[in-house]
Amino acid sequence: MESKELISSYDEINDTFVAKVCGKDGYCANYELSQGIFLNVDGNSLPSSIQINGASDVLNVSKDLLEDPDVCILIKCNGDMIDFELSISSKKVYANTFFNTFDVSKFNYKIRTN
């Protein structure tokens, strides 16, 4: 598993959560993994950021929790499936597995705030 540093932000007014991999600028493609959850990838089809629209409803958590800076994302792709897990303050708030219908490259990342 490759570790990456994460910058996360939560916009309470628009209820949007964004987690960006440090050192990645922009994205080449944007894939909706599930309703409201988007995976943004770079030119090598590797994650550059995650965006969750309607985050408090999608994740079924309070807006206060989404403002917590202690965020960890485990995300991996074995070629066929994409596993995604989001924890805030060491509490797992979301986990799901998705079919890789986007031809995303194989990877295994642990992305967390510093």
PDB file of N, CA and C in Angstrom:
ATOM      1  N   MET A   1       0.841  -1.170   0.000  1.00  0.00           N
ATOM      2  CA  MET A   1       0.000   0.000   0.000  1.00  0.00           C
ATOM      3  C   MET A   1       0.890   1.238   0.000  1.00  0.00           C
ATOM      4  N   GLU A   2       0.615   2.135  -0.914  1.00  0.00           N
ATOM      5  CA  GLU A   2       1.378   3.367  -1.027  1.00  0.00           C
ATOM      6  C   GLU A   2       0.679   4.464  -0.226  1.00  0.00           C
ATOM      7  N   SER A   3       1.431   5.163   0.636  1.00  0.00           N
ATOM      8  CA  SER A   3       0.863   6.245   1.439  1.00  0.00           C
ATOM      9  C   SER A   3       1.000   7.572   0.713  1.00  0.00           C
ATOM     10  N   LYS A   4      -0.042   8.378   0.793  1.00  0.00           N
ATOM     11  CA  LYS A   4      -0.073   9.704   0.184  1.00  0.00           C
ATOM     12  C   LYS A   4      -0.605  10.689   1.213  1.00  0.00           C
ATOM     13  N   GLU A   5      -0.165  11.948   1.095  1.00  0.00           N
ATOM     14  CA  GLU A   5      -0.690  12.988   1.974  1.00  0.00           C
ATOM     15  C   GLU A   5      -1.951  13.579   1.355  1.00  0.00           C
ATOM     16  N   LEU A   6      -2.887  13.952   2.213  1.00  0.00           N
ATOM     17  CA  LEU A   6      -4.203  14.404   1.790  1.00  0.00           C
ATOM     18  C   LEU A   6      -4.479  15.812   2.299  1.00  0.00           C
ATOM     19  N   ILE A   7      -5.095  16.616   1.464  1.00  0.00           N
ATOM     20  CA  ILE A   7      -5.644  17.903   1.877  1.00  0.00           C
ATOM     21  C   ILE A   7      -7.152  17.768   1.727  1.00  0.00           C
ATOM     22  N   SER A   8      -7.877  17.975   2.824  1.00  0.00           N
ATOM     23  CA  SER A   8      -9.331  17.853   2.736  1.00  0.00           C
ATOM     24  C   SER A   8      -9.977  19.176   3.111  1.00  0.00           C
ATOM     25  N   SER A   9     -11.150  19.396   2.554  1.00  0.00           N
ATOM     26  CA  SER A   9     -11.912  20.588   2.911  1.00  0.00           C
ATOM     27  C   SER A   9     -13.395  20.258   2.831  1.00  0.00           C
ATOM     28  N   TYR A  10     -14.155  20.966   3.640  1.00  0.00           N
ATOM     29  CA  TYR A  10     -15.600  20.785   3.642  1.00  0.00           C
ATOM     30  C   TYR A  10     -16.258  22.153   3.521  1.00  0.00           C
ATOM     31  N   ASP A  11     -17.126  22.296   2.551  1.00  0.00           N
ATOM     32  CA  ASP A  11     -17.891  23.519   2.329  1.00  0.00           C
ATOM     33  C   ASP A  11     -19.288  23.281   2.895  1.00  0.00           C
ATOM     34  N   GLU A  12     -19.535  23.834   4.086  1.00  0.00           N
ATOM     35  CA  GLU A  12     -20.803  23.585   4.769  1.00  0.00           C
ATOM     36  C   GLU A  12     -21.992  24.186   4.013  1.00  0.00           C
ATOM     37  N   ILE A  13     -21.800  25.333   3.383  1.00  0.00           N
ATOM     38  CA  ILE A  13     -22.900  25.987   2.665  1.00  0.00           C
ATOM     39  C   ILE A  13     -23.387  25.110   1.512  1.00  0.00           C
ATOM     40  N   ASN A  14     -22.459  24.557   0.728  1.00  0.00           N
ATOM     41  CA  ASN A  14     -22.820  23.702  -0.407  1.00  0.00           C
ATOM     42  C   ASN A  14     -22.812  22.219  -0.068  1.00  0.00           C
ATOM     43  N   ASP A  15     -22.464  21.883   1.189  1.00  0.00           N
ATOM     44  CA  ASP A  15     -22.404  20.495   1.664  1.00  0.00           C
ATOM     45  C   ASP A  15     -21.544  19.632   0.736  1.00  0.00           C
ATOM     46  N   THR A  16     -20.342  20.150   0.429  1.00  0.00           N
ATOM     47  CA  THR A  16     -19.422  19.457  -0.475  1.00  0.00           C
ATOM     48  C   THR A  16     -18.120  19.147   0.249  1.00  0.00           C
ATOM     49  N   PHE A  17     -17.713  17.884   0.204  1.00  0.00           N
ATOM     50  CA  PHE A  17     -16.456  17.433   0.802  1.00  0.00           C
ATOM     51  C   PHE A  17     -15.481  17.122  -0.326  1.00  0.00           C
ATOM     52  N   VAL A  18     -14.265  17.658  -0.222  1.00  0.00           N
ATOM     53  CA  VAL A  18     -13.237  17.411  -1.229  1.00  0.00           C
ATOM     54  C   VAL A  18     -11.972  16.945  -0.529  1.00  0.00           C
ATOM     55  N   ALA A  19     -11.386  15.878  -1.034  1.00  0.00           N
ATOM     56  CA  ALA A  19     -10.116  15.349  -0.528  1.00  0.00           C
ATOM     57  C   ALA A  19      -9.162  15.259  -1.710  1.00  0.00           C
ATOM     58  N   LYS A  20      -8.079  16.031  -1.642  1.00  0.00           N
ATOM     59  CA  LYS A  20      -7.127  16.124  -2.751  1.00  0.00           C
ATOM     60  C   LYS A  20      -5.797  15.504  -2.341  1.00  0.00           C
ATOM     61  N   VAL A  21      -5.203  14.724  -3.228  1.00  0.00           N
ATOM     62  CA  VAL A  21      -3.882  14.149  -2.995  1.00  0.00           C
ATOM     63  C   VAL A  21      -2.851  15.260  -3.178  1.00  0.00           C
ATOM     64  N   CYS A  22      -1.995  15.462  -2.179  1.00  0.00           N
ATOM     65  CA  CYS A  22      -0.959  16.497  -2.262  1.00  0.00           C
ATOM     66  C   CYS A  22      -0.062  16.245  -3.469  1.00  0.00           C
ATOM     67  N   GLY A  23       0.280  17.318  -4.157  1.00  0.00           N
ATOM     68  CA  GLY A  23       1.170  17.218  -5.306  1.00  0.00           C
ATOM     69  C   GLY A  23       0.466  16.941  -6.617  1.00  0.00           C
ATOM     70  N   LYS A  24      -0.826  16.684  -6.568  1.00  0.00           N
ATOM     71  CA  LYS A  24      -1.605  16.447  -7.793  1.00  0.00           C
ATOM     72  C   LYS A  24      -2.336  17.735  -8.151  1.00  0.00           C
ATOM     73  N   ASP A  25      -2.169  18.180  -9.377  1.00  0.00           N
ATOM     74  CA  ASP A  25      -2.829  19.396  -9.835  1.00  0.00           C
ATOM     75  C   ASP A  25      -3.904  19.045 -10.851  1.00  0.00           C
ATOM     76  N   GLY A  26      -5.146  19.327 -10.501  1.00  0.00           N
ATOM     77  CA  GLY A  26      -6.247  19.088 -11.422  1.00  0.00           C
ATOM     78  C   GLY A  26      -6.518  17.616 -11.652  1.00  0.00           C
ATOM     79  N   TYR A  27      -7.269  17.347 -12.689  1.00  0.00           N
ATOM     80  CA  TYR A  27      -7.585  15.967 -13.044  1.00  0.00           C
ATOM     81  C   TYR A  27      -7.887  15.881 -14.528  1.00  0.00           C
ATOM     82  N   CYS A  28      -7.749  14.672 -15.044  1.00  0.00           N
ATOM     83  CA  CYS A  28      -7.956  14.396 -16.467  1.00  0.00           C
ATOM     84  C   CYS A  28      -9.369  13.878 -16.726  1.00  0.00           C
ATOM     85  N   ALA A  29      -9.883  13.109 -15.774  1.00  0.00           N
ATOM     86  CA  ALA A  29     -11.216  12.519 -15.920  1.00  0.00           C
ATOM     87  C   ALA A  29     -11.898  12.477 -14.560  1.00  0.00           C
ATOM     88  N   ASN A  30     -13.217  12.460 -14.592  1.00  0.00           N
ATOM     89  CA  ASN A  30     -14.043  12.506 -13.396  1.00  0.00           C
ATOM     90  C   ASN A  30     -15.069  11.385 -13.514  1.00  0.00           C
ATOM     91  N   TYR A  31     -15.073  10.455 -12.545  1.00  0.00           N
ATOM     92  CA  TYR A  31     -15.974   9.304 -12.601  1.00  0.00           C
ATOM     93  C   TYR A  31     -16.888   9.289 -11.386  1.00  0.00           C
ATOM     94  N   GLU A  32     -18.176   9.104 -11.606  1.00  0.00           N
ATOM     95  CA  GLU A  32     -19.110   8.993 -10.497  1.00  0.00           C
ATOM     96  C   GLU A  32     -19.147   7.536 -10.047  1.00  0.00           C
ATOM     97  N   LEU A  33     -18.595   7.279  -8.851  1.00  0.00           N
ATOM     98  CA  LEU A  33     -18.578   5.923  -8.303  1.00  0.00           C
ATOM     99  C   LEU A  33     -19.963   5.532  -7.803  1.00  0.00           C
ATOM    100  N   SER A  34     -20.630   6.478  -7.186  1.00  0.00           N
ATOM    101  CA  SER A  34     -21.947   6.271  -6.619  1.00  0.00           C
ATOM    102  C   SER A  34     -22.617   7.636  -6.585  1.00  0.00           C
ATOM    103  N   GLN A  35     -23.900   7.677  -6.316  1.00  0.00           N
ATOM    104  CA  GLN A  35     -24.595   8.959  -6.325  1.00  0.00           C
ATOM    105  C   GLN A  35     -23.903   9.955  -5.399  1.00  0.00           C
ATOM    106  N   GLY A  36     -23.342  11.010  -5.987  1.00  0.00           N
ATOM    107  CA  GLY A  36     -22.693  12.065  -5.224  1.00  0.00           C
ATOM    108  C   GLY A  36     -21.223  11.865  -4.948  1.00  0.00           C
ATOM    109  N   ILE A  37     -20.661  10.677  -5.199  1.00  0.00           N
ATOM    110  CA  ILE A  37     -19.250  10.394  -4.914  1.00  0.00           C
ATOM    111  C   ILE A  37     -18.488  10.304  -6.231  1.00  0.00           C
ATOM    112  N   PHE A  38     -17.522  11.200  -6.393  1.00  0.00           N
ATOM    113  CA  PHE A  38     -16.764  11.288  -7.639  1.00  0.00           C
ATOM    114  C   PHE A  38     -15.283  11.017  -7.399  1.00  0.00           C
ATOM    115  N   LEU A  39     -14.692  10.215  -8.259  1.00  0.00           N
ATOM    116  CA  LEU A  39     -13.256   9.949  -8.268  1.00  0.00           C
ATOM    117  C   LEU A  39     -12.660  10.724  -9.433  1.00  0.00           C
ATOM    118  N   ASN A  40     -11.723  11.607  -9.130  1.00  0.00           N
ATOM    119  CA  ASN A  40     -11.013  12.365 -10.157  1.00  0.00           C
ATOM    120  C   ASN A  40      -9.644  11.733 -10.332  1.00  0.00           C
ATOM    121  N   VAL A  41      -9.243  11.468 -11.573  1.00  0.00           N
ATOM    122  CA  VAL A  41      -7.972  10.793 -11.844  1.00  0.00           C
ATOM    123  C   VAL A  41      -7.086  11.663 -12.733  1.00  0.00           C
ATOM    124  N   ASP A  42      -5.771  11.415 -12.623  1.00  0.00           N
ATOM    125  CA  ASP A  42      -4.804  12.146 -13.440  1.00  0.00           C
ATOM    126  C   ASP A  42      -4.635  11.460 -14.798  1.00  0.00           C
ATOM    127  N   GLY A  43      -3.666  11.906 -15.572  1.00  0.00           N
ATOM    128  CA  GLY A  43      -3.424  11.360 -16.905  1.00  0.00           C
ATOM    129  C   GLY A  43      -2.993   9.911 -16.914  1.00  0.00           C
ATOM    130  N   ASN A  44      -2.534   9.387 -15.757  1.00  0.00           N
ATOM    131  CA  ASN A  44      -2.145   7.981 -15.640  1.00  0.00           C
ATOM    132  C   ASN A  44      -3.270   7.123 -15.070  1.00  0.00           C
ATOM    133  N   SER A  45      -4.468   7.685 -14.978  1.00  0.00           N
ATOM    134  CA  SER A  45      -5.647   7.018 -14.399  1.00  0.00           C
ATOM    135  C   SER A  45      -5.440   6.651 -12.937  1.00  0.00           C
ATOM    136  N   LEU A  46      -4.696   7.495 -12.209  1.00  0.00           N
ATOM    137  CA  LEU A  46      -4.498   7.327 -10.772  1.00  0.00           C
ATOM    138  C   LEU A  46      -5.236   8.443 -10.041  1.00  0.00           C
ATOM    139  N   PRO A  47      -5.731   8.180  -8.814  1.00  0.00           N
ATOM    140  CA  PRO A  47      -6.532   9.178  -8.096  1.00  0.00           C
ATOM    141  C   PRO A  47      -5.785  10.492  -7.863  1.00  0.00           C
ATOM    142  N   SER A  48      -6.483  11.598  -8.115  1.00  0.00           N
ATOM    143  CA  SER A  48      -5.952  12.914  -7.767  1.00  0.00           C
ATOM    144  C   SER A  48      -6.830  13.577  -6.708  1.00  0.00           C
ATOM    145  N   SER A  49      -8.120  13.233  -6.672  1.00  0.00           N
ATOM    146  CA  SER A  49      -8.999  13.760  -5.632  1.00  0.00           C
ATOM    147  C   SER A  49     -10.320  12.992  -5.609  1.00  0.00           C
ATOM    148  N   ILE A  50     -11.027  13.177  -4.502  1.00  0.00           N
ATOM    149  CA  ILE A  50     -12.365  12.626  -4.305  1.00  0.00           C
ATOM    150  C   ILE A  50     -13.268  13.812  -3.994  1.00  0.00           C
ATOM    151  N   GLN A  51     -14.437  13.844  -4.585  1.00  0.00           N
ATOM    152  CA  GLN A  51     -15.405  14.892  -4.275  1.00  0.00           C
ATOM    153  C   GLN A  51     -16.725  14.231  -3.933  1.00  0.00           C
ATOM    154  N   ILE A  52     -17.344  14.692  -2.837  1.00  0.00           N
ATOM    155  CA  ILE A  52     -18.637  14.149  -2.423  1.00  0.00           C
ATOM    156  C   ILE A  52     -19.621  15.309  -2.323  1.00  0.00           C
ATOM    157  N   ASN A  53     -20.563  15.346  -3.241  1.00  0.00           N
ATOM    158  CA  ASN A  53     -21.610  16.372  -3.240  1.00  0.00           C
ATOM    159  C   ASN A  53     -22.758  15.901  -2.357  1.00  0.00           C
ATOM    160  N   GLY A  54     -23.326  16.807  -1.574  1.00  0.00           N
ATOM    161  CA  GLY A  54     -24.374  16.410  -0.629  1.00  0.00           C
ATOM    162  C   GLY A  54     -23.801  15.483   0.421  1.00  0.00           C
ATOM    163  N   ALA A  55     -22.590  15.793   0.875  1.00  0.00           N
ATOM    164  CA  ALA A  55     -21.798  14.873   1.701  1.00  0.00           C
ATOM    165  C   ALA A  55     -22.498  14.418   2.975  1.00  0.00           C
ATOM    166  N   SER A  56     -23.155  15.315   3.691  1.00  0.00           N
ATOM    167  CA  SER A  56     -23.783  14.902   4.951  1.00  0.00           C
ATOM    168  C   SER A  56     -24.895  13.884   4.705  1.00  0.00           C
ATOM    169  N   ASP A  57     -25.625  14.031   3.603  1.00  0.00           N
ATOM    170  CA  ASP A  57     -26.678  13.063   3.266  1.00  0.00           C
ATOM    171  C   ASP A  57     -26.096  11.770   2.703  1.00  0.00           C
ATOM    172  N   VAL A  58     -25.141  11.882   1.785  1.00  0.00           N
ATOM    173  CA  VAL A  58     -24.538  10.700   1.156  1.00  0.00           C
ATOM    174  C   VAL A  58     -23.857   9.817   2.204  1.00  0.00           C
ATOM    175  N   LEU A  59     -23.123  10.458   3.128  1.00  0.00           N
ATOM    176  CA  LEU A  59     -22.373   9.708   4.139  1.00  0.00           C
ATOM    177  C   LEU A  59     -23.180   9.464   5.407  1.00  0.00           C
ATOM    178  N   ASN A  60     -24.336  10.122   5.519  1.00  0.00           N
ATOM    179  CA  ASN A  60     -25.201  10.005   6.691  1.00  0.00           C
ATOM    180  C   ASN A  60     -24.457  10.368   7.978  1.00  0.00           C
ATOM    181  N   VAL A  61     -23.776  11.521   7.940  1.00  0.00           N
ATOM    182  CA  VAL A  61     -23.044  12.031   9.106  1.00  0.00           C
ATOM    183  C   VAL A  61     -23.360  13.513   9.272  1.00  0.00           C
ATOM    184  N   SER A  62     -23.020  14.038  10.438  1.00  0.00           N
ATOM    185  CA  SER A  62     -23.273  15.455  10.704  1.00  0.00           C
ATOM    186  C   SER A  62     -22.279  16.335   9.957  1.00  0.00           C
ATOM    187  N   LYS A  63     -22.694  17.559   9.707  1.00  0.00           N
ATOM    188  CA  LYS A  63     -21.804  18.527   9.069  1.00  0.00           C
ATOM    189  C   LYS A  63     -20.622  18.843   9.980  1.00  0.00           C
ATOM    190  N   ASP A  64     -20.833  18.801  11.293  1.00  0.00           N
ATOM    191  CA  ASP A  64     -19.732  19.040  12.239  1.00  0.00           C
ATOM    192  C   ASP A  64     -18.630  18.005  12.065  1.00  0.00           C
ATOM    193  N   LEU A  65     -18.999  16.740  11.902  1.00  0.00           N
ATOM    194  CA  LEU A  65     -17.990  15.691  11.712  1.00  0.00           C
ATOM    195  C   LEU A  65     -17.219  15.917  10.415  1.00  0.00           C
ATOM    196  N   LEU A  66     -17.888  16.360   9.372  1.00  0.00           N
ATOM    197  CA  LEU A  66     -17.226  16.591   8.089  1.00  0.00           C
ATOM    198  C   LEU A  66     -16.203  17.725   8.151  1.00  0.00           C
ATOM    199  N   GLU A  67     -16.308  18.586   9.140  1.00  0.00           N
ATOM    200  CA  GLU A  67     -15.345  19.674   9.314  1.00  0.00           C
ATOM    201  C   GLU A  67     -14.087  19.219  10.045  1.00  0.00           C
ATOM    202  N   ASP A  68     -14.089  18.013  10.606  1.00  0.00           N
ATOM    203  CA  ASP A  68     -12.921  17.496  11.330  1.00  0.00           C
ATOM    204  C   ASP A  68     -11.765  17.289  10.355  1.00  0.00           C
ATOM    205  N   PRO A  69     -10.555  17.758  10.705  1.00  0.00           N
ATOM    206  CA  PRO A  69      -9.418  17.645   9.783  1.00  0.00           C
ATOM    207  C   PRO A  69      -8.751  16.266   9.751  1.00  0.00           C
ATOM    208  N   ASP A  70      -9.124  15.350  10.651  1.00  0.00           N
ATOM    209  CA  ASP A  70      -8.492  14.025  10.714  1.00  0.00           C
ATOM    210  C   ASP A  70      -9.208  13.068   9.758  1.00  0.00           C
ATOM    211  N   VAL A  71      -8.718  13.014   8.517  1.00  0.00           N
ATOM    212  CA  VAL A  71      -9.371  12.236   7.458  1.00  0.00           C
ATOM    213  C   VAL A  71      -8.411  11.176   6.923  1.00  0.00           C
ATOM    214  N   CYS A  72      -8.925   9.979   6.680  1.00  0.00           N
ATOM    215  CA  CYS A  72      -8.142   8.903   6.066  1.00  0.00           C
ATOM    216  C   CYS A  72      -9.005   8.228   4.997  1.00  0.00           C
ATOM    217  N   ILE A  73      -8.425   8.051   3.819  1.00  0.00           N
ATOM    218  CA  ILE A  73      -9.108   7.363   2.725  1.00  0.00           C
ATOM    219  C   ILE A  73      -8.262   6.170   2.307  1.00  0.00           C
ATOM    220  N   LEU A  74      -8.868   5.004   2.291  1.00  0.00           N
ATOM    221  CA  LEU A  74      -8.246   3.809   1.729  1.00  0.00           C
ATOM    222  C   LEU A  74      -8.951   3.564   0.405  1.00  0.00           C
ATOM    223  N   ILE A  75      -8.186   3.544  -0.655  1.00  0.00           N
ATOM    224  CA  ILE A  75      -8.783   3.324  -1.973  1.00  0.00           C
ATOM    225  C   ILE A  75      -7.836   2.460  -2.789  1.00  0.00           C
ATOM    226  N   LYS A  76      -8.390   1.426  -3.395  1.00  0.00           N
ATOM    227  CA  LYS A  76      -7.557   0.545  -4.219  1.00  0.00           C
ATOM    228  C   LYS A  76      -8.371   0.034  -5.393  1.00  0.00           C
ATOM    229  N   CYS A  77      -7.634  -0.333  -6.425  1.00  0.00           N
ATOM    230  CA  CYS A  77      -8.251  -0.905  -7.613  1.00  0.00           C
ATOM    231  C   CYS A  77      -7.418  -2.105  -8.032  1.00  0.00           C
ATOM    232  N   ASN A  78      -8.064  -3.255  -8.179  1.00  0.00           N
ATOM    233  CA  ASN A  78      -7.363  -4.463  -8.615  1.00  0.00           C
ATOM    234  C   ASN A  78      -7.512  -4.690 -10.119  1.00  0.00           C
ATOM    235  N   GLY A  79      -8.080  -3.713 -10.794  1.00  0.00           N
ATOM    236  CA  GLY A  79      -8.338  -3.828 -12.226  1.00  0.00           C
ATOM    237  C   GLY A  79      -9.816  -4.031 -12.502  1.00  0.00           C
ATOM    238  N   ASP A  80     -10.467  -4.872 -11.701  1.00  0.00           N
ATOM    239  CA  ASP A  80     -11.890  -5.157 -11.887  1.00  0.00           C
ATOM    240  C   ASP A  80     -12.793  -4.359 -10.950  1.00  0.00           C
ATOM    241  N   MET A  81     -12.319  -4.140  -9.711  1.00  0.00           N
ATOM    242  CA  MET A  81     -13.131  -3.496  -8.684  1.00  0.00           C
ATOM    243  C   MET A  81     -12.357  -2.339  -8.049  1.00  0.00           C
ATOM    244  N   ILE A  82     -13.101  -1.348  -7.566  1.00  0.00           N
ATOM    245  CA  ILE A  82     -12.531  -0.230  -6.818  1.00  0.00           C
ATOM    246  C   ILE A  82     -13.111  -0.288  -5.414  1.00  0.00           C
ATOM    247  N   ASP A  83     -12.241  -0.425  -4.407  1.00  0.00           N
ATOM    248  CA  ASP A  83     -12.644  -0.406  -3.001  1.00  0.00           C
ATOM    249  C   ASP A  83     -12.377   0.983  -2.452  1.00  0.00           C
ATOM    250  N   PHE A  84     -13.359   1.547  -1.759  1.00  0.00           N
ATOM    251  CA  PHE A  84     -13.255   2.901  -1.222  1.00  0.00           C
ATOM    252  C   PHE A  84     -13.735   2.909   0.218  1.00  0.00           C
ATOM    253  N   GLU A  85     -12.917   3.452   1.117  1.00  0.00           N
ATOM    254  CA  GLU A  85     -13.280   3.565   2.527  1.00  0.00           C
ATOM    255  C   GLU A  85     -12.857   4.941   3.026  1.00  0.00           C
ATOM    256  N   LEU A  86     -13.761   5.621   3.716  1.00  0.00           N
ATOM    257  CA  LEU A  86     -13.498   6.949   4.264  1.00  0.00           C
ATOM    258  C   LEU A  86     -13.685   6.910   5.770  1.00  0.00           C
ATOM    259  N   SER A  87     -12.658   7.375   6.497  1.00  0.00           N
ATOM    260  CA  SER A  87     -12.732   7.486   7.953  1.00  0.00           C
ATOM    261  C   SER A  87     -12.457   8.925   8.352  1.00  0.00           C
ATOM    262  N   ILE A  88     -13.193   9.392   9.354  1.00  0.00           N
ATOM    263  CA  ILE A  88     -12.983  10.723   9.912  1.00  0.00           C
ATOM    264  C   ILE A  88     -12.858  10.557  11.419  1.00  0.00           C
ATOM    265  N   SER A  89     -11.787  11.116  11.988  1.00  0.00           N
ATOM    266  CA  SER A  89     -11.497  10.965  13.422  1.00  0.00           C
ATOM    267  C   SER A  89     -11.474   9.495  13.817  1.00  0.00           C
ATOM    268  N   SER A  90     -10.833   8.687  12.997  1.00  0.00           N
ATOM    269  CA  SER A  90     -10.674   7.243  13.218  1.00  0.00           C
ATOM    270  C   SER A  90     -12.001   6.486  13.245  1.00  0.00           C
ATOM    271  N   LYS A  91     -13.073   7.100  12.762  1.00  0.00           N
ATOM    272  CA  LYS A  91     -14.378   6.447  12.690  1.00  0.00           C
ATOM    273  C   LYS A  91     -14.711   6.207  11.218  1.00  0.00           C
ATOM    274  N   LYS A  92     -14.932   4.942  10.858  1.00  0.00           N
ATOM    275  CA  LYS A  92     -15.304   4.630   9.476  1.00  0.00           C
ATOM    276  C   LYS A  92     -16.701   5.187   9.217  1.00  0.00           C
ATOM    277  N   VAL A  93     -16.795   6.091   8.236  1.00  0.00           N
ATOM    278  CA  VAL A  93     -18.087   6.701   7.927  1.00  0.00           C
ATOM    279  C   VAL A  93     -18.677   6.190   6.618  1.00  0.00           C
ATOM    280  N   TYR A  94     -17.836   5.560   5.781  1.00  0.00           N
ATOM    281  CA  TYR A  94     -18.345   5.054   4.506  1.00  0.00           C
ATOM    282  C   TYR A  94     -17.390   4.001   3.967  1.00  0.00           C
ATOM    283  N   ALA A  95     -17.939   2.949   3.411  1.00  0.00           N
ATOM    284  CA  ALA A  95     -17.144   1.927   2.718  1.00  0.00           C
ATOM    285  C   ALA A  95     -18.025   1.289   1.653  1.00  0.00           C
ATOM    286  N   ASN A  96     -17.442   1.097   0.477  1.00  0.00           N
ATOM    287  CA  ASN A  96     -18.187   0.466  -0.604  1.00  0.00           C
ATOM    288  C   ASN A  96     -17.209  -0.062  -1.645  1.00  0.00           C
ATOM    289  N   THR A  97     -17.682  -0.977  -2.455  1.00  0.00           N
ATOM    290  CA  THR A  97     -16.905  -1.531  -3.564  1.00  0.00           C
ATOM    291  C   THR A  97     -17.694  -1.291  -4.845  1.00  0.00           C
ATOM    292  N   PHE A  98     -16.971  -0.865  -5.881  1.00  0.00           N
ATOM    293  CA  PHE A  98     -17.598  -0.509  -7.151  1.00  0.00           C
ATOM    294  C   PHE A  98     -16.928  -1.265  -8.287  1.00  0.00           C
ATOM    295  N   PHE A  99     -17.681  -1.585  -9.323  1.00  0.00           N
ATOM    296  CA  PHE A  99     -17.088  -2.156 -10.528  1.00  0.00           C
ATOM    297  C   PHE A  99     -16.237  -1.091 -11.203  1.00  0.00           C
ATOM    298  N   ASN A 100     -15.083  -1.480 -11.709  1.00  0.00           N
ATOM    299  CA  ASN A 100     -14.193  -0.560 -12.415  1.00  0.00           C
ATOM    300  C   ASN A 100     -14.617  -0.510 -13.881  1.00  0.00           C
ATOM    301  N   THR A 101     -15.683   0.201 -14.140  1.00  0.00           N
ATOM    302  CA  THR A 101     -16.172   0.346 -15.514  1.00  0.00           C
ATOM    303  C   THR A 101     -15.481   1.499 -16.236  1.00  0.00           C
ATOM    304  N   PHE A 102     -14.507   2.127 -15.556  1.00  0.00           N
ATOM    305  CA  PHE A 102     -13.853   3.326 -16.087  1.00  0.00           C
ATOM    306  C   PHE A 102     -12.449   3.056 -16.612  1.00  0.00           C
ATOM    307  N   ASP A 103     -11.974   1.808 -16.506  1.00  0.00           N
ATOM    308  CA  ASP A 103     -10.617   1.451 -16.922  1.00  0.00           C
ATOM    309  C   ASP A 103      -9.557   2.213 -16.124  1.00  0.00           C
ATOM    310  N   VAL A 104      -9.810   2.378 -14.817  1.00  0.00           N
ATOM    311  CA  VAL A 104      -8.850   3.011 -13.914  1.00  0.00           C
ATOM    312  C   VAL A 104      -7.691   2.047 -13.697  1.00  0.00           C
ATOM    313  N   SER A 105      -6.470   2.575 -13.607  1.00  0.00           N
ATOM    314  CA  SER A 105      -5.270   1.753 -13.394  1.00  0.00           C
ATOM    315  C   SER A 105      -5.315   1.038 -12.046  1.00  0.00           C
ATOM    316  N   LYS A 106      -4.526  -0.024 -11.922  1.00  0.00           N
ATOM    317  CA  LYS A 106      -4.387  -0.718 -10.642  1.00  0.00           C
ATOM    318  C   LYS A 106      -3.580   0.167  -9.696  1.00  0.00           C
ATOM    319  N   PHE A 107      -4.038   0.257  -8.437  1.00  0.00           N
ATOM    320  CA  PHE A 107      -3.328   1.021  -7.413  1.00  0.00           C
ATOM    321  C   PHE A 107      -3.832   0.575  -6.049  1.00  0.00           C
ATOM    322  N   ASN A 108      -3.127   0.974  -5.004  1.00  0.00           N
ATOM    323  CA  ASN A 108      -3.514   0.695  -3.627  1.00  0.00           C
ATOM    324  C   ASN A 108      -2.980   1.841  -2.781  1.00  0.00           C
ATOM    325  N   TYR A 109      -3.844   2.792  -2.416  1.00  0.00           N
ATOM    326  CA  TYR A 109      -3.434   4.006  -1.714  1.00  0.00           C
ATOM    327  C   TYR A 109      -4.054   4.099  -0.327  1.00  0.00           C
ATOM    328  N   LYS A 110      -3.263   4.596   0.594  1.00  0.00           N
ATOM    329  CA  LYS A 110      -3.760   5.077   1.882  1.00  0.00           C
ATOM    330  C   LYS A 110      -3.465   6.566   1.860  1.00  0.00           C
ATOM    331  N   ILE A 111      -4.507   7.367   1.850  1.00  0.00           N
ATOM    332  CA  ILE A 111      -4.363   8.813   1.732  1.00  0.00           C
ATOM    333  C   ILE A 111      -4.893   9.420   3.024  1.00  0.00           C
ATOM    334  N   ARG A 112      -4.033  10.146   3.737  1.00  0.00           N
ATOM    335  CA  ARG A 112      -4.486  10.719   5.007  1.00  0.00           C
ATOM    336  C   ARG A 112      -3.913  12.102   5.228  1.00  0.00           C
ATOM    337  N   THR A 113      -4.624  12.864   6.056  1.00  0.00           N
ATOM    338  CA  THR A 113      -4.144  14.191   6.410  1.00  0.00           C
ATOM    339  C   THR A 113      -2.918  14.047   7.293  1.00  0.00           C
ATOM    340  N   ASN A 114      -2.075  15.047   7.253  1.00  0.00           N
ATOM    341  CA  ASN A 114      -0.827  15.012   8.014  1.00  0.00           C
ATOM    342  C   ASN A 114      -1.024  15.501   9.420  1.00  0.00           C
TER     343      ASN A 114
END
